[in-house]
CSV table of C-alpha atoms and ligand atoms in Angstrom, one decimal:
chain,number,residue,atom,x,y,z
A,1,UNK,CA,-6.5,-39.0,-7.2
A,2,UNK,CA,-9.8,-41.3,-7.3
A,3,UNK,CA,-12.8,-40.8,-6.0
A,4,UNK,CA,-12.3,-43.9,-2.9
A,5,UNK,CA,-12.6,-43.1,1.2
A,6,UNK,CA,-14.7,-40.0,0.8
A,7,UNK,CA,-11.7,-37.9,-1.0
A,8,UNK,CA,-13.1,-35.4,-4.1
A,9,UNK,CA,-11.7,-36.0,-8.0
A,10,UNK,CA,-8.7,-33.6,-8.1
A,11,UNK,CA,-9.5,-31.4,-11.1
A,12,UNK,CA,-6.2,-31.6,-12.5
A,13,UNK,CA,-2.8,-34.3,-11.5
A,14,UNK,CA,0.1,-33.1,-9.6
A,15,UNK,CA,1.4,-35.8,-11.8
A,16,UNK,CA,0.6,-34.0,-15.1
A,17,UNK,CA,0.5,-29.7,-13.2
A,18,UNK,CA,2.8,-28.3,-10.7
A,19,UNK,CA,0.8,-25.9,-9.1
A,20,UNK,CA,3.2,-23.1,-6.8
A,21,UNK,CA,1.9,-20.8,-4.6
A,22,UNK,CA,3.1,-16.8,-4.3
A,23,UNK,CA,2.5,-15.9,-1.0
A,24,UNK,CA,3.6,-12.2,0.9
A,25,UNK,CA,2.3,-9.4,2.6
A,26,UNK,CA,0.3,-6.2,0.3
A,27,UNK,CA,3.3,-5.0,-1.7
A,28,UNK,CA,6.4,-7.9,-1.2
A,29,UNK,CA,6.7,-8.0,-4.7
A,30,UNK,CA,4.6,-11.0,-5.4
A,31,UNK,CA,3.4,-9.6,-9.0
A,32,UNK,CA,7.2,-8.4,-9.9
A,33,UNK,CA,9.5,-11.8,-9.2
A,34,UNK,CA,5.9,-13.9,-10.9
A,35,UNK,CA,6.5,-11.9,-14.4
A,36,UNK,CA,10.8,-13.0,-12.9
A,37,UNK,CA,9.7,-16.4,-12.9
A,38,UNK,CA,7.5,-16.7,-16.4
A,39,UNK,CA,10.5,-15.4,-18.3
A,40,UNK,CA,12.9,-18.2,-16.7
A,41,UNK,CA,10.3,-21.8,-17.0
A,42,UNK,CA,7.6,-19.9,-19.1
A,43,UNK,CA,4.6,-20.4,-16.5
A,44,UNK,CA,1.4,-19.6,-16.8
A,45,UNK,CA,0.6,-16.4,-14.0
A,46,UNK,CA,-2.3,-16.0,-12.7
A,47,UNK,CA,-2.7,-13.5,-10.1
A,48,UNK,CA,-6.2,-14.5,-8.2
A,49,UNK,CA,-6.5,-10.9,-7.5
A,50,UNK,CA,-6.1,-9.8,-10.7
A,51,UNK,CA,-8.7,-12.2,-11.9
A,52,UNK,CA,-10.9,-10.6,-9.2
A,53,UNK,CA,-10.8,-6.7,-10.2
A,54,UNK,CA,-11.3,-8.3,-13.9
A,55,UNK,CA,-13.8,-9.8,-12.6
A,56,UNK,CA,-15.4,-7.4,-11.1
A,57,UNK,CA,-15.2,-4.9,-14.7
A,58,UNK,CA,-16.7,-7.3,-16.8
A,59,UNK,CA,-20.2,-6.5,-18.1
A,60,UNK,CA,-22.8,-8.2,-16.3
A,61,UNK,CA,-21.0,-9.9,-13.6
A,62,UNK,CA,-22.8,-10.3,-10.6
A,63,UNK,CA,-20.0,-10.0,-8.4
A,64,UNK,CA,-18.6,-7.2,-9.8
A,65,UNK,CA,-20.1,-4.5,-6.8
A,66,UNK,CA,-19.4,-7.8,-3.6
A,67,UNK,CA,-15.9,-8.1,-4.5
A,68,UNK,CA,-15.7,-3.9,-4.9
A,69,UNK,CA,-16.2,-4.0,-1.5
A,70,UNK,CA,-14.4,-6.7,-0.6
A,71,UNK,CA,-11.1,-6.0,-1.9
A,72,UNK,CA,-11.5,-2.1,-0.9
A,73,UNK,CA,-11.7,-3.2,2.7
A,74,UNK,CA,-9.0,-6.0,1.9
A,75,UNK,CA,-11.7,-8.3,3.4
A,76,UNK,CA,-11.2,-11.6,1.3
A,77,UNK,CA,-13.4,-12.5,-1.0
A,78,UNK,CA,-15.4,-15.4,-0.5
A,79,UNK,CA,-13.7,-18.4,-2.0
A,80,UNK,CA,-16.2,-19.6,-4.3
A,81,UNK,CA,-15.4,-16.5,-6.6
A,82,UNK,CA,-12.0,-16.7,-6.5
A,83,UNK,CA,-12.0,-20.8,-6.9
A,84,UNK,CA,-13.7,-20.7,-9.8
A,85,UNK,CA,-12.0,-18.3,-11.6
A,86,UNK,CA,-8.4,-20.1,-11.3
A,87,UNK,CA,-10.5,-23.1,-11.3
A,88,UNK,CA,-11.6,-21.7,-15.3
A,89,UNK,CA,-8.4,-19.5,-15.8
A,90,UNK,CA,-6.3,-23.0,-15.3
A,91,UNK,CA,-8.1,-25.2,-17.2
A,92,UNK,CA,-8.1,-22.3,-20.1
A,93,UNK,CA,-4.5,-22.6,-20.2
A,94,UNK,CA,-4.5,-26.3,-20.4
A,95,UNK,CA,-6.9,-26.9,-23.1
A,96,UNK,CA,-5.1,-23.9,-25.3
A,97,UNK,CA,-1.6,-23.7,-24.5
A,98,UNK,CA,0.1,-27.0,-24.7
A,99,UNK,CA,2.8,-26.4,-26.0
A,100,UNK,CA,3.2,-22.5,-24.8
A,101,UNK,CA,3.1,-20.9,-22.0
A,102,UNK,CA,1.7,-22.3,-19.0
A,103,UNK,CA,3.3,-25.5,-20.4
A,104,UNK,CA,6.9,-27.4,-20.5
A,105,UNK,CA,8.2,-30.7,-20.4
A,106,UNK,CA,4.5,-32.1,-21.0
A,107,UNK,CA,3.4,-31.1,-17.7
A,108,UNK,CA,1.5,-27.2,-17.3
A,109,UNK,CA,3.2,-25.4,-14.6
A,110,UNK,CA,0.9,-22.3,-12.7
A,111,UNK,CA,2.3,-19.6,-10.4
A,112,UNK,CA,-0.8,-18.3,-8.1
A,113,UNK,CA,-0.1,-15.5,-6.6
A,114,UNK,CA,-1.9,-14.1,-4.3
A,115,UNK,CA,-3.1,-17.4,-3.4
A,116,UNK,CA,-4.3,-19.5,-1.0
A,117,UNK,CA,-4.8,-15.7,1.5
A,118,UNK,CA,-7.4,-17.9,3.9
A,119,UNK,CA,-7.6,-22.1,5.2
A,120,UNK,CA,-10.7,-22.9,3.9
A,121,UNK,CA,-9.6,-21.7,-0.1
A,122,UNK,CA,-5.9,-24.0,0.7
A,123,UNK,CA,-7.7,-26.6,1.9
A,124,UNK,CA,-10.6,-26.4,-0.9
A,125,UNK,CA,-8.4,-25.8,-3.7
A,126,UNK,CA,-5.7,-28.7,-2.9
A,127,UNK,CA,-8.2,-30.7,-1.9
A,128,UNK,CA,-10.1,-29.6,-4.7
A,129,UNK,CA,-8.6,-28.6,-8.1
A,130,UNK,CA,-4.8,-29.7,-7.4
A,131,UNK,CA,-2.3,-30.1,-4.8
A,132,UNK,CA,0.1,-27.3,-4.9
A,133,UNK,CA,4.5,-27.9,-4.1
A,134,UNK,CA,5.6,-25.1,-2.8
A,135,UNK,CA,5.0,-22.1,-1.6
A,136,UNK,CA,7.2,-18.7,-2.5
A,137,UNK,CA,6.7,-17.0,0.4
A,138,UNK,CA,8.1,-13.1,0.1
A,139,UNK,CA,9.0,-11.5,3.1
A,140,UNK,CA,9.7,-8.0,3.8
A,141,UNK,CA,8.7,-5.3,6.5
A,142,UNK,CA,5.7,-3.2,6.9
A,143,UNK,CA,7.4,-0.8,6.5
A,144,UNK,CA,9.2,-1.6,3.6
A,145,UNK,CA,6.3,-2.7,1.6
A,146,UNK,CA,4.2,0.5,2.8
A,147,UNK,CA,6.2,2.5,0.5
A,148,UNK,CA,5.7,0.7,-1.9
A,149,UNK,CA,2.4,0.9,-2.3
A,150,UNK,CA,1.9,4.4,-1.4
A,151,UNK,CA,4.2,5.0,-4.3
A,152,UNK,CA,2.9,2.0,-6.0
A,153,UNK,CA,-0.7,4.2,-5.7
A,154,UNK,CA,1.2,7.6,-7.2
A,155,UNK,CA,0.0,5.8,-10.6
A,156,UNK,CA,-1.5,2.3,-9.9
A,157,UNK,CA,-4.8,3.8,-10.2
A,158,UNK,CA,-5.6,0.2,-7.3
A,159,UNK,CA,-8.9,1.7,-4.9
A,160,UNK,CA,-6.4,-0.1,-2.7
A,161,UNK,CA,-3.5,1.1,-2.7
A,162,UNK,CA,-4.4,4.1,0.0
A,163,UNK,CA,-3.1,4.7,3.5
A,164,UNK,CA,-6.6,3.3,5.2
A,165,UNK,CA,-7.2,0.0,2.5
A,166,UNK,CA,-3.8,-0.8,2.9
A,167,UNK,CA,-3.6,-0.6,6.8
A,168,UNK,CA,-6.9,-3.2,6.8
A,169,UNK,CA,-4.8,-4.9,3.7
A,170,UNK,CA,-2.0,-5.7,6.4
A,171,UNK,CA,-4.3,-6.9,9.9
A,172,UNK,CA,-5.9,-9.6,6.7
A,173,UNK,CA,-2.6,-10.5,6.3
A,174,UNK,CA,-1.2,-11.0,9.4
A,175,UNK,CA,-4.8,-12.9,10.3
A,176,UNK,CA,-6.3,-14.6,7.9
A,177,UNK,CA,-3.2,-16.0,6.0
A,178,UNK,CA,0.4,-16.5,7.8
A,179,UNK,CA,-2.0,-19.1,9.2
A,180,UNK,CA,-1.8,-20.5,6.0
A,181,UNK,CA,2.1,-20.4,5.8
A,182,UNK,CA,1.7,-21.7,9.8
A,183,UNK,CA,-0.2,-24.6,7.4
A,184,UNK,CA,2.3,-25.4,4.8
A,185,UNK,CA,5.6,-24.9,6.9
A,186,UNK,CA,4.2,-27.8,8.7
A,187,UNK,CA,3.2,-29.9,5.7
A,188,UNK,CA,7.3,-28.4,4.1
A,189,UNK,CA,6.3,-27.5,1.2
A,190,UNK,CA,7.5,-23.0,2.0
A,191,UNK,CA,10.8,-21.6,0.5
A,192,UNK,CA,10.8,-18.2,2.3
A,193,UNK,CA,12.4,-15.5,0.4
A,194,UNK,CA,13.4,-12.1,2.0
A,195,UNK,CA,12.3,-10.0,-0.6
A,196,UNK,CA,13.6,-6.7,1.0
A,197,UNK,CA,16.8,-6.0,-1.1
A,198,UNK,CA,16.6,-5.3,-5.1
A,199,UNK,CA,13.2,-7.3,-7.2
A,200,UNK,CA,17.2,-8.4,-9.0
A,201,UNK,CA,17.8,-10.0,-5.9
A,202,UNK,CA,15.0,-11.6,-5.2
A,203,UNK,CA,14.5,-13.1,-8.4
A,204,UNK,CA,18.4,-14.7,-8.7
A,205,UNK,CA,16.8,-16.3,-4.9
A,206,UNK,CA,13.3,-17.3,-6.4
A,207,UNK,CA,15.2,-18.4,-9.4
A,208,UNK,CA,17.3,-21.0,-7.6
A,209,UNK,CA,14.1,-21.7,-5.6
A,210,UNK,CA,11.9,-23.5,-8.3
A,211,UNK,CA,15.2,-25.0,-9.8
A,212,UNK,CA,15.3,-27.0,-7.4
A,213,UNK,CA,11.6,-28.0,-7.7
A,214,UNK,CA,11.8,-28.5,-11.5
A,215,UNK,CA,15.3,-30.4,-11.0
A,216,UNK,CA,13.7,-32.8,-8.4
A,217,UNK,CA,16.0,-32.0,-5.7
A,218,UNK,CA,13.6,-29.7,-3.8
A,219,UNK,CA,13.5,-30.7,-0.1
A,220,UNK,CA,11.2,-29.1,2.4
A,221,UNK,CA,11.5,-26.0,4.0
A,222,UNK,CA,14.0,-23.6,3.2
A,223,UNK,CA,14.9,-20.0,3.3
A,224,UNK,CA,16.9,-17.9,1.1
B,1,UP5,N1,8.9,-3.3,-5.9
B,1,UP5,C1,9.0,-4.9,-6.0
B,1,UP5,N2,9.9,-5.2,-5.6
B,1,UP5,C2,10.9,-4.8,-4.8
B,1,UP5,C3,12.0,-4.7,-4.5
B,1,UP5,N3,12.6,-5.8,-3.6
B,1,UP5,N4,12.5,-3.5,-4.5
B,1,UP5,C4,12.0,-2.0,-4.5
B,1,UP5,N5,10.8,-1.7,-4.9
B,1,UP5,C5,9.5,-3.5,-5.7
B,1,UP5,O1,5.0,-4.8,-6.5
B,1,UP5,C6,4.4,-3.3,-5.0
B,1,UP5,C7,5.4,-2.3,-5.3
B,1,UP5,O2,7.2,-2.4,-5.4
B,1,UP5,C8,5.5,-2.6,-7.3
B,1,UP5,O3,5.3,-1.0,-7.4
B,1,UP5,C9,6.8,-3.5,-7.2
B,1,UP5,O4,7.5,-2.3,-8.7
B,1,UP5,C10,7.9,-3.0,-6.2
B,1,UP5,P1,4.6,-6.4,-6.4
B,1,UP5,O5,4.9,-6.7,-7.0
B,1,UP5,O6,2.8,-5.4,-6.9
B,1,UP5,O7,4.6,-6.6,-5.2
B,1,UP5,P2,2.8,-7.4,-4.5
B,1,UP5,O8,3.1,-8.3,-3.8
B,1,UP5,O9,2.0,-7.8,-6.0
B,1,UP5,O10,2.0,-6.8,-4.3
B,1,UP5,P3,-0.1,-6.6,-4.2
B,1,UP5,O11,-0.3,-5.3,-3.7
B,1,UP5,O12,-0.6,-7.2,-5.9
B,1,UP5,O13,-0.7,-7.8,-3.1
B,1,UP5,P4,-1.7,-7.7,-2.2
B,1,UP5,O14,-1.1,-9.3,-2.1
B,1,UP5,O15,-2.3,-7.1,-1.6
B,1,UP5,O16,-3.0,-7.6,-4.0
B,1,UP5,P5,-3.9,-9.1,-4.4
B,1,UP5,O17,-3.7,-7.8,-6.1
B,1,UP5,O18,-3.0,-10.0,-4.7
B,1,UP5,O19,-4.9,-8.7,-3.4
B,1,UP5,C11,-5.5,-7.5,-3.9
B,1,UP5,C12,-7.1,-8.2,-3.5
B,1,UP5,O20,-7.5,-8.8,-3.6
B,1,UP5,C13,-6.6,-8.2,-1.7
B,1,UP5,O21,-6.3,-7.4,-0.5
B,1,UP5,C14,-8.2,-8.9,-1.1
B,1,UP5,O22,-9.5,-8.1,-0.8
B,1,UP5,C15,-8.2,-9.5,-2.8
B,1,UP5,N6,-8.5,-11.1,-3.1
B,1,UP5,C16,-9.2,-12.1,-2.1
B,1,UP5,O23,-10.4,-11.7,-2.0
B,1,UP5,N7,-8.9,-13.2,-2.4
B,1,UP5,C17,-8.1,-13.9,-2.7
B,1,UP5,O24,-7.4,-14.9,-3.0
B,1,UP5,C18,-6.7,-12.4,-3.4
B,1,UP5,C19,-7.3,-10.9,-3.5
B,2,MG,MG1,0.2,-8.2,-6.8
C-alpha cells in the first residue's frame, strides 16, 4: 500500500504474506493446534507469549523484568514491545526462508498465536505491519481451560500456570480480548472453532477452515 490519504505503509503486503491470527482463552489449545497446522500447511508459527517469554529471559533485555511482572499478573504487555518482537521475527523468516518453513506458493504464511489480545494491538498491526486475513478463534468453557492449565502447570514451569494467575488471565481475556473478536466479527474475518473435543477432532475442523483460505473460498464468519 502506498503512503496516501494519511495511511502509513505496511511492512508486509497482504498479497505476498498471509497472516492468520489465532485467538481463544488461556488454555483453549492455540499452541497445540498451531503445531498441527504448521505440519499441514508449512506456516511459520509465532506465539506472542513465547516471544515475550524469550525476551524476558534474554540476557541484557531492558524489558525482562517488566514482561515478567505483566505475565504473572495476566496483564497485556505494552503493544510496542510485542509488535516489535513479532515484526522482527516475521522479517527474519521472510529474509531467510523463502523456500522453507513459512513460505509456500511464493508467499509467506504466518500463524500469529495469542495476538492481538487488545484492540490497540489489532489496529496497529493491521495498519502498520500486515493486514490479517483471518482469525481462528478457539472456544471452550472456562472450566475446561482451567483444568487444562492446572494440569499443564504440574510440569510447564510457566509462572502464570497457577490458580491466581489463571483467574487474572480469564478476567483480562474477557475484558480486553473479547472486543477484538467482536471487531473482527464485524469485518467478517472470524472462524469460531469449538475446541472442547479431542485435539485431533479440533485439528480436523481447523484444517478445513484454513484449506478454504488457501483455496480462495473463505467467505465471512464461520462456525465449526
Ligand atoms: N490441550 C490442548 N488442547 C486440548 C484438547 N482439545 N483436549 C485436551 N487437552 C488439550 O494447551 C493448553 C493445555 O491443554 C496443554 O497441556 C495441551 O496439551 C492441552 P495450549 O495449546 O498450550 O493452549 P493455549 O491456548 O496456547 O494456552 P496458553 O496458556 O499458551 O494461552 P495464553 O493465551 O494464556 O498464553 P500466551 O502464551 O499466549 O500469553 C501469556 C501471557 O503473555 C499473557 O497472559 C500476557 O500476559 C502476555 N501476552 C501479552 O502481553 N501480549 C500478547 O500479545 C500475548 C501475550
Ligand atoms: Mg499458547
